[in-house]
Short mmCIF file of C-alpha atoms in Angstrom, two decimals:
data_model
loop_
_atom_site.label_atom_id
_atom_site.label_comp_id
_atom_site.label_asym_id
_atom_site.label_seq_id
_atom_site.Cartn_x
_atom_site.Cartn_y
_atom_site.Cartn_z
CA MET A 1 44.36 24.62 25.07
CA ALA A 2 42.06 27.10 26.81
CA SER A 3 45.02 29.32 27.82
CA ASP A 4 46.26 29.44 24.19
CA GLU A 5 42.83 30.54 23.01
CA LEU A 6 42.64 33.17 25.76
CA SER A 7 46.04 34.56 24.87
CA GLN A 8 45.05 34.77 21.17
CA LYS A 9 41.93 36.75 22.06
CA LEU A 10 43.92 39.11 24.32
CA GLY A 11 46.49 39.64 21.57
CA ARG A 12 43.79 40.45 19.04
CA ARG A 13 42.15 42.89 21.47
CA LEU A 14 45.47 44.74 21.94
CA LEU A 15 45.96 45.01 18.17
CA ILE A 16 42.42 46.42 17.77
CA GLU A 17 43.03 49.01 20.51
CA GLU A 18 46.27 50.09 18.81
CA GLY A 19 44.46 50.39 15.47
CA ALA A 20 46.62 47.72 13.88
CA GLU A 21 43.69 45.43 13.11
CA ALA A 22 40.13 46.18 12.12
CA PRO A 23 37.46 44.99 14.53
CA VAL A 24 35.75 41.77 13.51
CA ALA A 25 32.57 40.15 14.77
CA VAL A 26 34.30 37.58 16.92
CA ASP A 27 31.55 36.00 18.96
CA VAL A 28 28.93 35.51 16.29
CA ASP A 29 30.17 32.25 14.79
CA GLU A 30 32.54 31.22 17.54
CA PRO A 31 31.22 29.12 20.42
CA GLY A 32 29.89 31.36 23.18
CA PRO A 33 29.85 30.59 26.89
CA GLN A 34 28.94 27.08 27.95
CA GLY A 35 25.35 28.00 28.83
CA GLU A 36 24.77 29.47 25.38
CA SER A 37 26.11 26.39 23.59
CA GLU A 38 23.94 24.12 25.72
CA GLU A 39 20.92 26.26 24.88
CA LYS A 40 21.68 25.96 21.14
CA GLU A 41 22.13 22.19 21.50
CA SER A 42 18.82 21.72 23.31
CA ALA A 43 17.06 23.84 20.68
CA ALA A 44 18.59 21.70 17.93
CA ASN A 45 17.49 18.52 19.72
CA ALA A 46 13.96 19.88 20.08
CA ASP A 47 13.86 20.72 16.38
CA SER A 48 15.07 17.26 15.37
CA GLU A 49 12.59 15.56 17.73
CA LEU A 50 9.74 17.65 16.33
CA GLY A 51 10.88 16.83 12.81
CA ALA A 52 10.93 13.11 13.60
CA LYS A 53 7.39 13.26 15.03
CA LEU A 54 6.10 15.15 12.02
CA ALA A 55 7.78 12.68 9.67
CA ARG A 56 6.25 9.74 11.55
CA ARG A 57 2.79 11.34 11.46
CA GLY A 58 3.15 11.99 7.73
CA ALA A 59 4.17 8.38 7.14
CA LEU A 60 1.17 7.09 9.10
CA ASN A 61 -1.19 9.35 7.17
CA GLU A 62 0.14 7.83 3.95
CA GLY A 63 -0.26 4.30 5.32
CA VAL A 64 3.49 3.74 5.66
CA GLY A 65 5.17 2.66 8.87
CA GLU A 66 3.72 1.69 12.22
CA PRO A 67 2.56 3.76 15.17
CA CYS A 68 4.73 3.52 18.29
CA GLN A 69 1.70 2.41 20.30
CA PRO A 70 -0.71 0.80 17.83
CA SER A 71 -4.35 1.47 18.61
CA LEU A 72 -4.70 1.52 22.38
CA LYS A 73 -8.28 2.73 21.94
CA VAL A 74 -10.48 1.13 24.58
CA CYS A 75 -13.10 -1.10 23.03
CA ASN A 76 -15.99 -2.67 24.91
CA PRO A 77 -17.23 -5.31 22.46
CA TYR A 78 -20.41 -5.96 24.43
CA THR A 79 -21.61 -2.37 23.98
CA GLU A 80 -20.18 -1.70 20.51
CA PHE A 81 -21.21 -5.00 18.91
CA LYS A 82 -24.75 -5.25 20.25
CA GLU A 83 -25.85 -7.41 17.32
CA PHE A 84 -23.95 -10.33 18.89
CA SER A 85 -24.76 -12.11 22.14
CA ARG A 86 -22.21 -12.37 24.96
CA LYS A 87 -21.68 -16.03 24.09
CA GLN A 88 -20.94 -15.22 20.46
CA ILE A 89 -18.40 -12.54 21.44
CA LYS A 90 -16.81 -14.94 23.93
CA ASP A 91 -16.51 -17.53 21.14
CA MET A 92 -14.90 -14.94 18.85
CA GLU A 93 -12.51 -13.92 21.63
CA LYS A 94 -11.58 -17.56 22.21
CA MET A 95 -10.86 -18.01 18.50
CA PHE A 96 -8.83 -14.77 18.38
CA LYS A 97 -6.68 -15.82 21.33
CA MET A 98 -6.23 -19.31 19.88
CA TYR A 99 -4.57 -17.93 16.75
CA ASP A 100 -2.73 -15.06 18.48
CA ALA A 101 0.44 -17.15 18.74
CA GLY A 102 2.57 -14.19 19.85
CA LYS A 103 0.12 -13.38 22.70
CA ASP A 104 0.43 -9.67 21.87
CA ASN A 105 -3.33 -9.15 21.33
CA PHE A 106 -2.86 -8.89 17.57
CA ILE A 107 -3.14 -11.32 14.68
CA ASP A 108 -0.41 -10.48 12.18
CA LEU A 109 0.08 -11.71 8.62
CA MET A 110 1.81 -14.97 9.59
CA GLU A 111 -0.74 -15.78 12.29
CA LEU A 112 -3.57 -15.12 9.83
CA LYS A 113 -1.81 -17.39 7.33
CA LEU A 114 -1.72 -20.22 9.89
CA MET A 115 -5.36 -19.58 10.83
CA MET A 116 -6.55 -19.89 7.23
CA GLU A 117 -4.46 -23.04 6.72
CA LYS A 118 -5.98 -24.65 9.84
CA LEU A 119 -9.47 -23.69 8.65
CA GLY A 120 -8.71 -25.51 5.40
CA ALA A 121 -8.70 -22.42 3.19
CA PRO A 122 -5.06 -21.35 2.64
CA GLN A 123 -4.61 -17.92 1.06
CA THR A 124 -1.89 -16.33 -1.07
CA HIS A 125 0.35 -13.67 0.47
CA LEU A 126 -1.55 -10.97 -1.45
CA GLY A 127 -4.87 -12.49 -0.39
CA LEU A 128 -3.84 -12.35 3.27
CA LYS A 129 -2.75 -8.71 2.93
CA ASN A 130 -6.09 -7.84 1.34
CA MET A 131 -7.95 -9.61 4.15
CA ILE A 132 -6.18 -7.47 6.77
CA LYS A 133 -6.57 -4.30 4.71
CA GLU A 134 -10.36 -4.74 4.52
CA VAL A 135 -10.85 -4.27 8.28
CA ASP A 136 -7.54 -2.66 9.33
CA GLU A 137 -8.91 0.66 10.58
CA ASP A 138 -5.71 1.82 12.31
CA LEU A 139 -3.45 0.85 9.35
CA ASP A 140 -0.95 -1.12 11.44
CA ASN A 141 -1.05 -4.13 9.07
CA LYS A 142 -2.44 -6.50 11.70
CA LEU A 143 -5.76 -7.24 13.38
CA ASN A 144 -6.68 -6.27 16.91
CA PHE A 145 -9.70 -7.88 18.57
CA ARG A 146 -12.07 -5.10 17.53
CA GLU A 147 -11.02 -5.43 13.88
CA PHE A 148 -11.44 -9.20 14.19
CA LEU A 149 -15.03 -8.65 15.36
CA LEU A 150 -15.60 -6.39 12.34
CA ILE A 151 -15.09 -9.45 10.12
CA PHE A 152 -18.14 -11.12 11.66
CA ARG A 153 -20.15 -7.90 11.67
CA LYS A 154 -19.52 -7.41 7.95
CA ALA A 155 -20.24 -11.09 7.26
CA ALA A 156 -23.51 -10.99 9.20
CA ALA A 157 -24.56 -7.83 7.35
CA GLY A 158 -23.68 -9.35 3.97
CA GLU A 159 -21.01 -6.70 3.31
CA LEU A 160 -18.27 -9.14 2.29
CA ALA A 161 -17.73 -10.42 -1.23
CA GLU A 162 -18.67 -14.11 -1.37
CA ASP A 163 -15.23 -15.16 -2.59
CA SER A 164 -13.26 -12.89 -0.23
CA GLY A 165 -10.88 -14.39 2.31
CA LEU A 166 -12.71 -12.76 5.21
CA CYS A 167 -16.02 -14.22 4.10
CA VAL A 168 -14.42 -17.66 3.92
CA LEU A 169 -12.92 -17.16 7.40
CA ALA A 170 -16.31 -16.22 8.85
CA ARG A 171 -18.02 -19.19 7.18
CA LEU A 172 -15.46 -21.77 8.20
CA SER A 173 -15.20 -20.59 11.81
CA GLU A 174 -17.21 -22.67 14.23
CA ILE A 175 -18.83 -19.53 15.68
CA ASP A 176 -22.59 -19.78 15.42
CA VAL A 177 -24.09 -16.36 14.84
CA SER A 178 -27.46 -17.75 13.78
CA THR A 179 -29.09 -17.16 17.18
CA GLU A 180 -32.67 -16.04 16.72
CA GLY A 181 -33.25 -12.36 17.34
CA VAL A 182 -29.68 -11.31 16.55
CA LYS A 183 -29.61 -8.48 14.01
CA GLY A 184 -28.17 -9.63 10.71
CA ALA A 185 -27.78 -13.24 11.82
CA LYS A 186 -30.42 -14.57 9.41
CA THR A 187 -28.47 -13.24 6.42
CA PHE A 188 -25.27 -14.74 7.77
CA PHE A 189 -26.86 -18.11 8.46
CA GLU A 190 -28.36 -18.29 4.97
CA ALA A 191 -24.98 -17.43 3.46
CA LYS A 192 -23.36 -20.18 5.50
CA VAL A 193 -25.96 -22.75 4.42
CA CYS A 194 -25.50 -21.65 0.81
CA PHE A 195 -21.73 -22.03 1.10
CA LEU A 196 -22.01 -25.50 2.65
CA SER A 197 -24.42 -26.65 -0.07
CA HIS A 198 -22.02 -25.45 -2.77
CA THR A 199 -19.04 -27.24 -1.22
CA ARG A 200 -20.89 -30.51 -0.62
CA PRO A 201 -20.32 -33.20 -3.31
CA GLN A 202 -23.34 -33.44 -5.58
CA SER A 203 -22.50 -36.70 -7.35
CA HIS A 204 -25.60 -38.53 -6.09
CA THR A 205 -28.84 -37.93 -7.93
CA ASP A 206 -32.23 -39.42 -7.10
#
């Protein structure tokens, strides 16, 4: 195959030298030496890889798709969430791990669904998605431990709508954030008492 191609090129060169054929730009579109073709191939691969990265970044910016390594940002809950005591954060961590059935350090939609069912407050599919969306800072459609702590921070600060799924989750959890001296705990405790009084049967009157 290579010898046939070589003979064709030699024949064409002879015709050009004899003036029987006009010169043509032979090597522009035809494959060059092996090194040149490899260089073109690597450049094409680099372009396609860059294009894929840009496309992925664009999708993430629009809230579509998942990062390859979702949120590996180091979080020290004891320094970032100073409004909670070490015991409270330990209790939250214990609860998080309890419902992280996949043991991947995330609570996804199905795990959140099971959590709410076990707490006695099942949510619709849309309700669960909205719960995640409210604290999902890295837009990966699941909760890491830091985002889980944000639920309790927002609840303690009174930033959650009373009928929201996250507010219900915070109320029904057995985590006591009413420790005296904890910033925002008083508001949270009062909200919890209010919720319990509303859910208690009031059939008996004195």
